[in-house]
Short mmCIF file of C-alpha atoms in Angstrom, two decimals:
data_model
loop_
_atom_site.label_atom_id
_atom_site.label_comp_id
_atom_site.label_asym_id
_atom_site.label_seq_id
_atom_site.Cartn_x
_atom_site.Cartn_y
_atom_site.Cartn_z
CA MET A 1 -52.18 -34.88 -122.48
CA LYS A 2 -50.60 -34.27 -119.07
CA ILE A 3 -48.17 -31.36 -118.75
CA SER A 4 -46.12 -30.31 -115.73
CA LEU A 5 -44.95 -26.69 -115.35
CA PHE A 6 -41.87 -26.16 -113.19
CA GLY A 7 -40.38 -23.08 -111.55
CA GLN A 8 -40.12 -20.63 -108.65
CA PHE A 9 -43.79 -19.73 -108.80
CA GLY A 10 -45.89 -18.43 -105.93
CA SER A 11 -42.85 -17.09 -104.09
CA GLY A 12 -43.79 -13.42 -104.46
CA ASN A 13 -41.76 -12.64 -107.60
CA THR A 14 -44.14 -11.05 -110.11
CA GLY A 15 -41.87 -11.79 -113.08
CA ASN A 16 -41.75 -15.51 -112.36
CA ASP A 17 -45.51 -15.67 -111.88
CA GLY A 18 -46.08 -13.67 -115.06
CA SER A 19 -43.98 -16.19 -116.99
CA LEU A 20 -46.11 -19.03 -115.61
CA GLU A 21 -49.32 -17.20 -116.50
CA SER A 22 -48.10 -16.63 -120.05
CA MET A 23 -47.49 -20.35 -120.52
CA ILE A 24 -50.84 -21.30 -118.97
CA LEU A 25 -52.66 -18.96 -121.36
CA PHE A 26 -50.79 -20.45 -124.32
CA LEU A 27 -51.49 -24.04 -123.30
CA ARG A 28 -55.17 -23.35 -122.68
CA LYS A 29 -55.37 -21.90 -126.17
CA MET A 30 -53.36 -24.57 -127.98
CA ARG A 31 -54.28 -27.65 -125.93
CA PRO A 32 -57.44 -26.89 -123.92
CA ASP A 33 -57.73 -30.61 -123.23
CA ALA A 34 -54.36 -30.78 -121.47
CA GLU A 35 -54.19 -31.56 -117.76
CA LEU A 36 -51.80 -29.10 -116.12
CA LEU A 37 -49.82 -29.57 -112.92
CA CYS A 38 -47.54 -26.87 -111.50
CA ILE A 39 -44.46 -27.92 -109.52
CA CYS A 40 -43.59 -24.76 -107.63
CA SER A 41 -42.56 -22.91 -104.48
CA ASP A 42 -46.03 -22.24 -103.09
CA PRO A 43 -48.69 -24.64 -104.41
CA LYS A 44 -51.53 -22.98 -102.48
CA ASP A 45 -50.80 -19.57 -104.01
CA VAL A 46 -50.51 -20.94 -107.54
CA GLN A 47 -53.67 -23.02 -107.24
CA ALA A 48 -55.66 -20.08 -105.90
CA ARG A 49 -54.26 -17.64 -108.45
CA TYR A 50 -54.42 -19.72 -111.62
CA GLY A 51 -56.86 -22.49 -110.83
CA ILE A 52 -54.58 -25.40 -111.68
CA PRO A 53 -53.39 -28.28 -109.48
CA ALA A 54 -50.00 -27.66 -107.89
CA MET A 55 -47.46 -29.46 -105.72
CA SER A 56 -44.37 -28.40 -103.81
CA VAL A 57 -41.06 -28.30 -105.63
CA GLY A 58 -39.20 -29.39 -102.51
CA GLY A 59 -38.80 -32.85 -101.11
CA PRO A 60 -41.07 -34.21 -98.40
CA ALA A 61 -40.58 -32.72 -94.96
CA LEU A 62 -38.39 -34.91 -92.72
CA SER A 63 -39.98 -35.80 -89.40
CA GLY A 64 -38.11 -36.51 -86.22
CA THR A 65 -35.22 -34.70 -84.55
CA ALA A 66 -32.61 -37.20 -85.78
CA ALA A 67 -33.76 -36.95 -89.38
CA ARG A 68 -33.75 -33.15 -89.32
CA LEU A 69 -30.29 -33.10 -87.73
CA LEU A 70 -28.96 -35.47 -90.38
CA ASN A 71 -30.49 -33.33 -93.10
CA LYS A 72 -28.92 -30.16 -91.66
CA THR A 73 -25.53 -31.85 -91.24
CA PHE A 74 -25.47 -32.85 -94.89
CA CYS A 75 -26.68 -29.48 -96.23
CA ASN A 76 -30.24 -30.61 -97.05
CA LEU A 77 -28.97 -33.44 -99.25
CA PRO A 78 -31.05 -36.22 -97.58
CA ARG A 79 -34.24 -34.28 -98.30
CA ARG A 80 -33.16 -33.73 -101.89
CA LEU A 81 -32.63 -37.47 -102.32
CA ALA A 82 -36.14 -37.97 -101.03
CA LEU A 83 -37.20 -35.33 -103.55
CA LEU A 84 -35.71 -37.37 -106.38
CA CYS A 85 -37.75 -40.38 -105.34
CA THR A 86 -40.88 -38.20 -105.22
CA ALA A 87 -40.13 -36.80 -108.67
CA LEU A 88 -39.67 -40.26 -110.15
CA VAL A 89 -43.09 -41.25 -108.88
CA GLN A 90 -44.66 -37.98 -110.02
CA PHE A 91 -43.52 -38.28 -113.64
CA SER A 92 -45.34 -41.55 -114.14
CA GLY A 93 -47.92 -40.63 -116.79
CA ILE A 94 -46.64 -37.09 -117.43
CA ASP A 95 -46.25 -36.37 -121.16
CA LEU A 96 -44.22 -33.14 -121.03
CA LEU A 97 -42.27 -31.01 -118.54
CA ILE A 98 -42.09 -27.28 -119.36
CA ILE A 99 -39.87 -24.70 -117.65
CA PRO A 100 -41.55 -21.45 -118.76
CA GLY A 101 -39.29 -18.41 -118.86
CA THR A 102 -37.51 -16.93 -115.80
CA GLY A 103 -33.76 -16.85 -115.18
CA ILE A 104 -33.83 -20.49 -114.15
CA LEU A 105 -30.25 -21.16 -115.31
CA ASP A 106 -28.36 -18.68 -113.15
CA ASP A 107 -27.33 -18.75 -109.48
CA PHE A 108 -28.42 -15.27 -108.39
CA GLN A 109 -28.71 -15.43 -104.58
CA GLU A 110 -28.56 -19.25 -104.76
CA ARG A 111 -26.31 -22.01 -103.46
CA ALA A 112 -25.78 -25.36 -105.13
CA PHE A 113 -28.05 -27.36 -102.80
CA GLY A 114 -30.90 -24.91 -103.34
CA TRP A 115 -32.58 -24.42 -106.71
CA PRO A 116 -29.69 -25.81 -108.81
CA LEU A 117 -30.02 -29.22 -107.14
CA VAL A 118 -33.83 -29.06 -107.18
CA LEU A 119 -33.92 -28.38 -110.92
CA PHE A 120 -31.40 -31.14 -111.56
CA CYS A 121 -33.44 -33.68 -109.58
CA TRP A 122 -36.69 -32.93 -111.39
CA CYS A 123 -35.04 -32.97 -114.83
CA LEU A 124 -33.24 -36.21 -114.00
CA ALA A 125 -36.52 -37.79 -112.93
CA ALA A 126 -38.18 -36.64 -116.14
CA ARG A 127 -35.32 -38.03 -118.20
CA VAL A 128 -35.45 -41.40 -116.41
CA ARG A 129 -39.20 -41.50 -117.02
CA ASN A 130 -38.68 -40.65 -120.71
CA THR A 131 -40.62 -37.38 -120.31
CA PRO A 132 -39.62 -34.65 -122.79
CA ILE A 133 -38.32 -31.44 -121.20
CA ALA A 134 -38.75 -27.96 -122.70
CA PHE A 135 -36.90 -24.85 -121.48
CA VAL A 136 -38.91 -22.03 -123.09
CA SER A 137 -37.44 -18.50 -123.43
CA ILE A 138 -35.31 -18.89 -120.33
CA GLY A 139 -32.42 -16.82 -119.05
CA ALA A 140 -29.03 -18.47 -118.50
CA GLY A 141 -25.91 -17.34 -116.68
CA PRO A 142 -23.93 -16.24 -114.98
CA ILE A 143 -23.40 -19.29 -112.77
CA ASN A 144 -20.50 -18.52 -110.47
CA GLY A 145 -20.56 -21.62 -108.25
CA ARG A 146 -18.76 -24.63 -109.71
CA LEU A 147 -21.22 -27.22 -108.39
CA SER A 148 -24.19 -25.00 -109.24
CA ARG A 149 -22.90 -24.73 -112.79
CA TRP A 150 -22.57 -28.50 -113.16
CA LEU A 151 -26.08 -29.09 -111.83
CA LEU A 152 -27.79 -26.43 -113.93
CA VAL A 153 -25.92 -27.22 -117.14
CA SER A 154 -26.57 -30.94 -116.66
CA ALA A 155 -30.28 -30.22 -116.24
CA ALA A 156 -30.32 -28.17 -119.43
CA ARG A 157 -28.56 -30.90 -121.39
CA MET A 158 -31.45 -33.27 -120.66
CA ALA A 159 -33.92 -31.04 -122.51
CA THR A 160 -35.71 -31.87 -125.74
CA TYR A 161 -36.29 -28.18 -126.53
CA ARG A 162 -34.34 -25.11 -125.46
CA SER A 163 -34.92 -21.47 -126.30
CA TYR A 164 -33.28 -18.45 -124.69
CA ARG A 165 -34.61 -14.95 -124.16
CA ASP A 166 -31.38 -13.21 -125.15
CA ASP A 167 -28.12 -13.78 -126.99
CA THR A 168 -26.06 -13.66 -123.80
CA SER A 169 -27.94 -16.69 -122.44
CA LEU A 170 -27.44 -18.66 -125.64
CA HIS A 171 -23.75 -17.78 -125.85
CA PHE A 172 -23.28 -18.60 -122.18
CA MET A 173 -24.71 -22.08 -122.62
CA LYS A 174 -22.49 -22.63 -125.62
CA SER A 175 -19.46 -21.47 -123.61
CA VAL A 176 -20.10 -24.09 -120.91
CA GLY A 177 -20.24 -26.91 -123.43
CA VAL A 178 -23.92 -27.25 -124.29
CA ASP A 179 -24.61 -28.12 -127.92
CA THR A 180 -26.78 -25.17 -128.98
CA ILE A 181 -26.90 -25.92 -132.71
CA LYS A 182 -30.62 -26.76 -132.49
CA ASP A 183 -31.49 -24.24 -129.80
CA TYR A 184 -33.48 -21.05 -130.35
CA ARG A 185 -33.51 -17.40 -129.40
CA TYR A 186 -36.98 -15.99 -128.69
CA PRO A 187 -38.18 -13.03 -126.57
CA ASP A 188 -39.27 -13.37 -122.96
CA ILE A 189 -42.69 -15.01 -122.85
CA ALA A 190 -44.05 -12.36 -120.45
CA PHE A 191 -44.30 -10.08 -123.49
CA SER A 192 -47.25 -12.23 -124.55
CA LEU A 193 -49.34 -11.27 -121.51
CA PRO A 194 -52.36 -9.11 -122.37
CA SER A 195 -51.79 -5.40 -121.98
CA PRO A 196 -54.06 -3.37 -119.68
CA PRO A 197 -56.96 -1.49 -121.29
CA SER A 198 -55.57 1.62 -122.96
CA SER A 199 -56.85 5.07 -122.17
CA PRO A 200 -56.13 8.19 -124.28
CA ASN A 201 -53.64 10.70 -122.94
CA GLU A 202 -53.78 14.47 -123.07
CA SER A 203 -53.02 14.31 -126.80
CA GLY A 204 -55.86 11.88 -127.45
CA GLN A 205 -53.43 9.09 -128.33
CA PRO A 206 -53.38 5.63 -126.72
CA PRO A 207 -50.59 5.16 -124.18
CA ALA A 208 -48.63 2.82 -126.44
CA ARG A 209 -48.00 5.72 -128.78
CA GLN A 210 -47.50 8.72 -126.52
CA PRO A 211 -46.83 9.40 -122.82
CA CYS A 212 -50.14 9.39 -120.96
CA ALA A 213 -49.43 11.09 -117.67
CA GLY A 214 -48.11 14.36 -116.37
CA ARG A 215 -48.70 17.93 -117.44
CA GLY A 216 -46.59 18.10 -120.56
CA ALA A 217 -46.60 16.14 -123.80
CA THR A 218 -43.36 17.58 -125.12
CA GLY A 219 -40.26 19.27 -123.78
CA SER A 220 -38.07 18.48 -120.79
CA ASP A 221 -38.92 21.46 -118.59
CA LYS A 222 -42.39 20.42 -117.46
CA PRO A 223 -42.99 18.07 -114.53
CA LEU A 224 -44.05 14.56 -115.46
CA THR A 225 -44.93 11.32 -113.73
CA ILE A 226 -41.95 8.99 -113.32
CA GLY A 227 -42.20 5.34 -112.35
CA VAL A 228 -39.34 4.07 -110.20
CA GLY A 229 -39.00 0.35 -109.60
CA ILE A 230 -36.94 -0.38 -106.50
CA MET A 231 -35.20 -3.57 -105.48
CA LYS A 232 -33.70 -5.12 -102.39
CA TYR A 233 -30.28 -5.63 -103.93
CA ARG A 234 -27.38 -7.01 -101.88
CA GLY A 235 -25.03 -8.27 -104.58
CA TRP A 236 -25.14 -11.36 -106.77
CA GLN A 237 -24.10 -13.99 -104.21
CA SER A 238 -26.22 -14.58 -101.11
CA ASP A 239 -23.05 -14.77 -99.00
CA ASP A 240 -21.32 -11.71 -100.49
CA PRO A 241 -19.28 -10.14 -97.65
CA ARG A 242 -19.98 -6.73 -99.17
CA ALA A 243 -23.77 -7.24 -99.07
CA ASP A 244 -24.53 -4.74 -96.30
CA LYS A 245 -22.47 -2.00 -97.92
CA ILE A 246 -23.89 -2.68 -101.38
CA TYR A 247 -27.41 -2.40 -100.02
CA ALA A 248 -26.71 0.69 -97.91
CA ASP A 249 -25.09 2.48 -100.86
CA TYR A 250 -28.07 1.65 -103.08
CA ILE A 251 -30.60 2.94 -100.54
CA ALA A 252 -28.62 6.15 -100.02
CA LYS A 253 -28.23 6.84 -103.74
CA MET A 254 -31.83 6.03 -104.61
CA SER A 255 -33.11 8.21 -101.76
CA HIS A 256 -31.02 11.14 -102.95
CA PHE A 257 -32.09 10.53 -106.54
CA LEU A 258 -35.79 10.56 -105.61
CA THR A 259 -35.29 13.73 -103.55
CA ARG A 260 -33.86 15.47 -106.61
CA LEU A 261 -36.65 14.26 -108.90
CA LEU A 262 -39.26 15.57 -106.47
CA ALA A 263 -37.38 18.87 -106.20
CA ASP A 264 -37.68 19.17 -109.98
CA GLY A 265 -41.46 19.02 -109.55
CA HIS A 266 -42.06 15.52 -110.88
CA ARG A 267 -44.61 13.07 -109.50
CA ILE A 268 -43.07 9.74 -108.49
CA CYS A 269 -44.74 6.33 -108.59
CA LEU A 270 -42.66 3.98 -106.45
CA PHE A 271 -43.26 0.26 -107.02
CA MET A 272 -41.64 -3.15 -106.62
CA GLY A 273 -41.38 -6.50 -108.37
CA ASP A 274 -40.89 -8.95 -105.51
CA VAL A 275 -42.16 -9.17 -101.94
CA THR A 276 -38.56 -8.96 -100.73
CA ASP A 277 -38.38 -5.43 -102.15
CA GLU A 278 -40.69 -4.22 -99.39
CA LEU A 279 -37.65 -3.80 -97.12
CA ALA A 280 -35.98 -1.50 -99.65
CA ARG A 281 -39.22 0.44 -99.97
CA ASP A 282 -39.45 0.96 -96.22
CA ASP A 283 -35.79 1.96 -95.91
CA ILE A 284 -36.10 4.47 -98.75
CA LEU A 285 -39.25 5.99 -97.27
CA THR A 286 -37.48 6.30 -93.90
CA ALA A 287 -34.57 8.08 -95.58
CA LEU A 288 -36.94 10.42 -97.43
CA ALA A 289 -39.01 11.29 -94.36
CA GLY A 290 -36.64 13.97 -93.15
CA ALA A 291 -35.37 15.04 -96.56
CA ILE A 292 -38.47 16.15 -98.47
CA SER A 293 -41.13 18.76 -97.85
CA THR A 294 -44.82 18.14 -97.29
CA SER A 295 -45.61 19.27 -100.83
CA ASP A 296 -42.98 16.89 -102.22
CA ARG A 297 -44.42 14.04 -100.14
CA ALA A 298 -47.83 14.68 -101.73
CA ARG A 299 -46.29 13.91 -105.13
CA LEU A 300 -44.82 10.59 -104.01
CA GLU A 301 -47.05 7.57 -104.57
CA VAL A 302 -46.11 4.15 -103.19
CA HIS A 303 -47.67 1.10 -104.82
CA SER A 304 -47.74 -2.55 -103.82
CA VAL A 305 -47.95 -5.11 -106.60
CA ALA A 306 -49.01 -8.75 -106.69
CA SER A 307 -48.65 -9.48 -110.41
CA LEU A 308 -47.23 -8.16 -113.65
CA HIS A 309 -50.74 -6.87 -114.38
CA ASP A 310 -50.36 -4.60 -111.35
CA VAL A 311 -46.96 -3.48 -112.63
CA MET A 312 -48.38 -2.74 -116.09
CA ALA A 313 -51.26 -0.79 -114.55
CA ILE A 314 -48.72 1.45 -112.80
CA VAL A 315 -46.46 1.75 -115.85
CA GLY A 316 -49.48 2.72 -117.93
CA ARG A 317 -49.91 5.83 -115.75
CA VAL A 318 -46.37 7.19 -116.05
CA ASN A 319 -44.31 8.97 -118.70
CA VAL A 320 -40.94 7.27 -118.14
CA THR A 321 -39.59 4.55 -115.87
CA ILE A 322 -36.36 3.81 -114.01
CA VAL A 323 -36.30 0.12 -113.05
CA SER A 324 -33.95 -2.66 -111.95
CA ARG A 325 -35.93 -5.90 -111.97
CA TYR A 326 -35.96 -7.59 -115.37
CA HIS A 327 -39.71 -8.05 -115.68
CA ASN A 328 -40.43 -4.50 -114.53
CA LEU A 329 -38.34 -3.54 -117.53
CA VAL A 330 -40.30 -5.99 -119.71
CA CYS A 331 -43.53 -4.28 -118.64
CA SER A 332 -42.13 -0.84 -119.35
CA LEU A 333 -40.99 -1.75 -122.85
CA LYS A 334 -44.16 -3.74 -123.58
CA LEU A 335 -46.15 -0.55 -122.92
CA ALA A 336 -43.63 1.50 -124.94
CA ARG A 337 -42.49 3.55 -121.97
CA PRO A 338 -39.12 5.28 -122.32
CA SER A 339 -37.03 3.58 -119.66
CA ILE A 340 -33.71 3.65 -117.85
CA SER A 341 -32.38 0.30 -116.65
CA LEU A 342 -30.43 0.14 -113.40
CA GLY A 343 -29.61 -3.48 -114.04
CA TYR A 344 -27.78 -6.01 -111.92
CA ALA A 345 -27.01 -8.46 -114.75
CA GLN A 346 -26.35 -8.49 -118.48
CA LYS A 347 -29.94 -9.56 -119.17
CA ASN A 348 -31.21 -6.01 -118.63
CA ASP A 349 -28.63 -4.58 -121.02
CA ASP A 350 -29.49 -7.20 -123.64
CA LEU A 351 -33.19 -6.40 -123.40
CA MET A 352 -32.56 -2.68 -123.74
CA GLN A 353 -30.26 -3.25 -126.70
CA ALA A 354 -32.92 -5.40 -128.37
CA PHE A 355 -35.20 -2.33 -128.27
CA GLY A 356 -32.50 0.10 -129.40
CA GLN A 357 -32.21 1.61 -125.92
CA GLN A 358 -28.67 0.65 -124.91
CA ALA A 359 -27.80 4.30 -124.22
CA TYR A 360 -30.09 4.19 -121.18
CA CYS A 361 -28.41 1.33 -119.31
CA ARG A 362 -26.60 1.75 -115.99
CA HIS A 363 -25.54 -0.76 -113.32
CA ILE A 364 -27.26 -0.85 -109.96
CA GLU A 365 -23.97 -0.95 -108.04
CA THR A 366 -22.05 1.73 -109.91
CA PHE A 367 -24.54 4.35 -111.10
CA ASP A 368 -23.83 7.97 -110.21
CA THR A 369 -26.80 9.97 -108.94
CA GLU A 370 -25.91 13.21 -110.72
CA GLU A 371 -25.21 11.45 -114.01
CA LEU A 372 -28.49 9.55 -113.68
CA LEU A 373 -30.41 12.81 -113.23
CA VAL A 374 -28.86 14.14 -116.43
CA LEU A 375 -29.81 10.93 -118.21
CA VAL A 376 -33.42 11.25 -117.02
CA ARG A 377 -33.63 14.76 -118.38
CA GLN A 378 -32.23 13.64 -121.70
CA LEU A 379 -34.73 10.79 -121.90
CA ILE A 380 -37.64 13.10 -121.04
CA ALA A 381 -36.60 15.47 -123.82
CA LYS A 382 -36.50 12.63 -126.36
CA ARG A 383 -39.36 10.54 -125.05
CA ILE A 384 -41.72 11.00 -128.01
CA ASP A 385 -39.12 9.67 -130.47
CA VAL A 386 -38.05 6.94 -128.04
CA THR A 387 -41.66 5.78 -127.66
CA GLU A 388 -42.00 5.36 -131.42
CA ILE A 389 -38.77 3.35 -131.61
CA ILE A 390 -39.88 1.02 -128.81
CA ASP A 391 -43.24 0.52 -130.53
CA LEU A 392 -41.51 -0.69 -133.68
CA PHE A 393 -39.56 -3.32 -131.77
CA ASN A 394 -42.67 -4.38 -129.87
CA ALA A 395 -44.37 -5.33 -133.11
CA ARG A 396 -41.41 -7.56 -133.97
CA VAL A 397 -41.48 -9.17 -130.52
CA GLN A 398 -45.10 -10.23 -130.94
CA LEU A 399 -44.36 -11.83 -134.32
CA LEU A 400 -41.47 -13.79 -132.84
CA LEU A 401 -43.52 -14.99 -129.88
CA ALA A 402 -46.20 -16.22 -132.29
CA ASP A 403 -43.48 -18.03 -134.24
CA GLN A 404 -42.30 -19.84 -131.12
CA GLN A 405 -45.86 -20.76 -130.18
CA ASP A 406 -46.33 -22.31 -133.61
CA LEU A 407 -43.05 -24.22 -133.21
CA LEU A 408 -44.05 -25.54 -129.79
CA LYS A 409 -47.47 -26.55 -131.08
CA ARG A 410 -46.00 -28.56 -133.97
CA THR A 411 -43.13 -30.21 -132.13
CA LEU A 412 -44.27 -30.69 -128.53
CA LEU A 413 -48.06 -30.24 -128.47
CA PRO A 414 -49.46 -32.18 -131.42
CA ASP A 415 -53.07 -33.34 -131.40
CA GLN A 416 -51.81 -36.92 -131.44
CA LEU A 417 -48.93 -37.24 -129.00
CA PRO A 418 -46.06 -39.24 -130.52
CA LEU A 419 -43.66 -41.42 -128.56
CA MET A 420 -40.82 -39.04 -127.68
CA THR A 421 -37.51 -39.46 -125.95
CA ALA A 422 -35.49 -36.83 -124.16
CA GLY A 423 -32.70 -35.35 -126.19
CA PRO A 424 -32.32 -32.88 -129.07
CA LEU A 425 -35.09 -32.63 -131.62
CA GLU A 426 -34.30 -34.22 -134.94
CA ALA A 427 -33.55 -31.84 -137.79
CA SER A 428 -36.75 -32.87 -139.58
CA GLU A 429 -38.81 -31.66 -136.61
CA VAL A 430 -37.63 -28.05 -136.57
CA PRO A 431 -37.44 -25.22 -139.08
CA ASP A 432 -34.19 -24.87 -140.96
CA ARG A 433 -32.56 -22.02 -139.07
CA SER A 434 -28.98 -21.23 -138.16
CA GLU A 435 -27.95 -21.59 -134.54
CA GLY A 436 -29.89 -19.41 -132.13
CA LYS A 437 -30.95 -16.94 -134.81
CA ALA A 438 -34.65 -17.70 -134.91
CA ALA A 439 -35.55 -14.53 -133.12
CA VAL A 440 -32.88 -11.89 -133.52
CA LEU A 441 -34.68 -8.55 -133.22
#
């Protein structure tokens, strides 16, 4: 069986790469005989990291000054047409196309002729070649651009199998006219990644049950270790005229917030989730340089990450987290860390609500520093109880992920591959469940 995996992989986003890794681990378990090919942003990175063949998601490079000028004049459309031809050739002999996780169906920082058109071309080629398409635990919406919406929704309509990682994604797709009656709702597949080796904390309990770092196991008056995930955030649209101000306000507020946490005696672990966040890290450190004492600086750790395993290793060392990137939040909840979400989209709020943590959601553009400090203190005081609540939901998540894996195995990865056509699965091929309710937590 030949399976292609498609997405923004190898681009430096740890959440995207973690989603790919989760699917590779599943396929190697369920179909160890399958030949895998990743269609991605950086084939060299993916091949080196995961040991599978990979090819570029973009069209072939255009040679010659005239060709490049034509391509630029028509907003990269000539290259995308060449991409479609490449995709049609590529899907000869491919049995299944899988889009594993990620927020593939939104237009965050994207224009129509970027990823929306790329996804459409590859799905169209798969459909023409009669290759089944599976969107597995993906995020959808918002899609603000009209053309981007048409391209992404059209790509999704070509799928044989669709599951969404939250209710907002499912409801969004329904609102834009997609027939979701046979679609599913399952947790983000990155939750299926193996957790780091656990080590007992000061109470002798594994980190999944109790906070494992800092000097106090209970109470809110003792300094702890706090993980803070930063993000280079400049608004939803790449061409937002307010981008500079949005970013400057975020850097100023986060710098002040960290100064106050350090003044309270806490140890801070600063980390990222994407290579682009390095700019935010540097700008925050510059702002802190003249605002904190030498002793405070000694309690500020700065970590680089290259994978979700790196993120989990950091999260495993802290008592609570404050994060913005979705998969940093996934890692925090997976390890049962009490968390505050400074989200930039509804997906963060949905994930927190699924774990009973909606009280600890704030928006990255509108949060108030003083109110956030109060919220941190409240979370620290309640963190033992919060940890136990998150643990209960984690058990449910793992059951639901196993359920989806069984469904995928039976319908898309059988030992004997049937002749399949793109389009919705027949009712006889799927469990009898009401719309999108397969995995309500």
